[in-house]
XYZ file of C-alpha atoms in Angstrom:
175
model
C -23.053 12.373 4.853
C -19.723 12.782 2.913
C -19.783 16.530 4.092
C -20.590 15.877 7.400
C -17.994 12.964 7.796
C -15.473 15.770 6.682
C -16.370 18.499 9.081
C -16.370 15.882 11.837
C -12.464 15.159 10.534
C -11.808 18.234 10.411
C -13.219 19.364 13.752
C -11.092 16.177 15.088
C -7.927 17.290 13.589
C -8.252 20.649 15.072
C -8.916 19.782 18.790
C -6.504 17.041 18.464
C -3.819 19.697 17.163
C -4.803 22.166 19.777
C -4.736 19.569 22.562
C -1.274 18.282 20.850
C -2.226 15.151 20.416
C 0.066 14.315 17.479
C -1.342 10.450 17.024
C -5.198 11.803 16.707
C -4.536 14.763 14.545
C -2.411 11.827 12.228
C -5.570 9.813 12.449
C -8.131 12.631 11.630
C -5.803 13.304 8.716
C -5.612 9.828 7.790
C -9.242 9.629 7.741
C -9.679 12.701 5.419
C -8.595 10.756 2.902
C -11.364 8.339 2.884
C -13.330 11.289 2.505
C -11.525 13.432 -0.153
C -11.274 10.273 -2.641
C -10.094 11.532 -5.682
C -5.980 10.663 -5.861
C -4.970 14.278 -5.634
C -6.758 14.881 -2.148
C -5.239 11.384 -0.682
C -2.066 12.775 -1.799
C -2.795 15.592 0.148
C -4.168 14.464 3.006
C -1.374 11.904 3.211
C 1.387 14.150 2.588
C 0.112 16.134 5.658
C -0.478 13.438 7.850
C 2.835 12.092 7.629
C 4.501 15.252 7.680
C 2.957 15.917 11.526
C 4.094 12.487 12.266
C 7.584 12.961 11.195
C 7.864 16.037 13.144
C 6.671 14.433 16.139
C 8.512 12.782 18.949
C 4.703 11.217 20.110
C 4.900 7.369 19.831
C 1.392 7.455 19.008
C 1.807 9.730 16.104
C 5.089 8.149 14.580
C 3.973 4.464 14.431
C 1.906 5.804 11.747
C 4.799 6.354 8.993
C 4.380 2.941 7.281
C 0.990 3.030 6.900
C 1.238 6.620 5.742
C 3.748 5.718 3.170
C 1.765 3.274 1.889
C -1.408 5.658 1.397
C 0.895 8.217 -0.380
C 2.925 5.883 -2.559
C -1.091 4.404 -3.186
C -1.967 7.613 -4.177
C 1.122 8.577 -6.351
C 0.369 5.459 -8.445
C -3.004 6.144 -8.954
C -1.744 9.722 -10.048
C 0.589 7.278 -12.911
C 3.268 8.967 -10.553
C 4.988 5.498 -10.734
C 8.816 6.703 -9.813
C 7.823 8.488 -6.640
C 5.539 5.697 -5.698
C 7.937 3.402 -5.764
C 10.141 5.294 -3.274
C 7.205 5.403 -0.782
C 6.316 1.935 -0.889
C 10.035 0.739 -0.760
C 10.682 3.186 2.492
C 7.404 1.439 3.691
C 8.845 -1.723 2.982
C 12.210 -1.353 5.414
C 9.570 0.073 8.077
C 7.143 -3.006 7.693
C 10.469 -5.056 7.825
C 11.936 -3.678 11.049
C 8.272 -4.321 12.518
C 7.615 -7.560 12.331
C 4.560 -7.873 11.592
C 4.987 -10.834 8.870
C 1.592 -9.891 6.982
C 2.214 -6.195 7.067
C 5.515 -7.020 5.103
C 3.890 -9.083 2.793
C 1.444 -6.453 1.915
C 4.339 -3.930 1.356
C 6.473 -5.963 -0.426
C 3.631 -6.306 -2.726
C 3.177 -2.867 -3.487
C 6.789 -2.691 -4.160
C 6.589 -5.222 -6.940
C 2.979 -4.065 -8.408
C 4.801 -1.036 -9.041
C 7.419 -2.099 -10.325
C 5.054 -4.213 -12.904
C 4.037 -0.246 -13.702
C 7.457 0.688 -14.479
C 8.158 -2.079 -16.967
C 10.486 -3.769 -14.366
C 8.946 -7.487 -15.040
C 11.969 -9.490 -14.166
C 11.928 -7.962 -10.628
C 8.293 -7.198 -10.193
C 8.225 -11.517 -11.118
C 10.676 -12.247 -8.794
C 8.979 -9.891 -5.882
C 5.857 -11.976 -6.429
C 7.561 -15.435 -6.825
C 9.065 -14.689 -3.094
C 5.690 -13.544 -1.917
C 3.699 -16.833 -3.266
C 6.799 -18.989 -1.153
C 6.139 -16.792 2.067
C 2.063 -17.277 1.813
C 2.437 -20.509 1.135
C 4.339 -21.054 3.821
C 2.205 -19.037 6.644
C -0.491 -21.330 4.576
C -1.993 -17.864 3.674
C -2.279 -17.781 0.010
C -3.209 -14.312 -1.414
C -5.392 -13.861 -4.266
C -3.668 -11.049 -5.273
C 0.033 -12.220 -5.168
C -1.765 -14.712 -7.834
C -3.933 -12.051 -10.207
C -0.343 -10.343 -10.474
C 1.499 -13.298 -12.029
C -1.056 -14.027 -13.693
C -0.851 -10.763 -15.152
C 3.185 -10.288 -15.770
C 3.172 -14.347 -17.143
C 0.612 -12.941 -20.060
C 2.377 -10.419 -20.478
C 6.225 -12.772 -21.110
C 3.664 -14.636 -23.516
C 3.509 -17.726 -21.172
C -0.558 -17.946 -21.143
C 0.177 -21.147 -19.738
C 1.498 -19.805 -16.566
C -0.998 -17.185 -16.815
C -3.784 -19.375 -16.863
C -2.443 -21.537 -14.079
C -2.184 -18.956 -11.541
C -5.896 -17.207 -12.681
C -6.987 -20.772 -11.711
C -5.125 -20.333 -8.530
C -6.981 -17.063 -8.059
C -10.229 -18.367 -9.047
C -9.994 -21.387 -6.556
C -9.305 -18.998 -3.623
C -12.877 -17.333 -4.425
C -14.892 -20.517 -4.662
């Protein structure tokens, strides 16, 4: 199925690039990846899909850069590329921003600061998440994750009291 999946993408991304359809051959790209799983093939895949939407002037093909940032800064991190995730996820950040799309931003801006828990930058990573439990508290949308990640950087200050409140929190939100 997996090869057959791929051949299909790949069959897509070529009529779509002959036909210069610039938002399909993104997509077919951007589905390649959930083919080609291992880090190293997302990278590539996403690399290449947001290099034909960059080079577009097709609407379709350049709403795409966020999400494409996202799926290469993913795969960076996954790669313990940490530095050059970061920059991804922060350019997908002032994209999300200018968008408007208040859940989209959230979901960024998380990203931003679960890297930066990677890089040893707790204070900000902390801060990041602090902002982001305010925000989906206020849209009355609390995240699960927002919580397993200060969970995770309170253990790690040595406040297991903190820590244990907010893998409560998480735990509630499953129940």
């Amino acid at each position: 199925a997996t090869a057959r999946a791929r051949a299909a993408y790949l069959q897509a991304l070529e009529l779509a690039r002959a036909g210069r359809l610039d938002g399909l051959a993104v997509d077919a790209l951007h589905m390649l990846a959930f083919v080609d799983t291992a880090p190293a093939a997302q990278l590539k895949w996403g690399r290449e899909a947001l290099s034909v939407a960059l080079a577009s002037t097709q609407p379709a093909a350049r709403k795409w850069e966020a999400s494409l940032r996202n799926n290469v800064g993913y795969a960076l991190h996954q790669l313990g590329q940490y530095d050059a995730a970061l920059a991804e996820f922060e350019r997908a950040l002032v994209l999300r921003e200018q968008g408007g799309n208040a859940e989209a931003t959230r979901a960024a801006r998380w990203m931003v600061a679960w890297t930066l828990r990677a890089l040893n930058r707790a204070d900000e990573a902390l801060d990041m998440q602090l902002r982001l439990e305010r925000e989906c508290e206020a849209a009355n949308e609390p995240d699960p994750y927002v919580f397993e990640e200060l969970a995770l950087l309170y253990r790690a200050r040595g406040d297991e009291a903190q820590a244990a409140r907010y893998a409560e929190k998480k735990k509630a939100l499953a129940r």
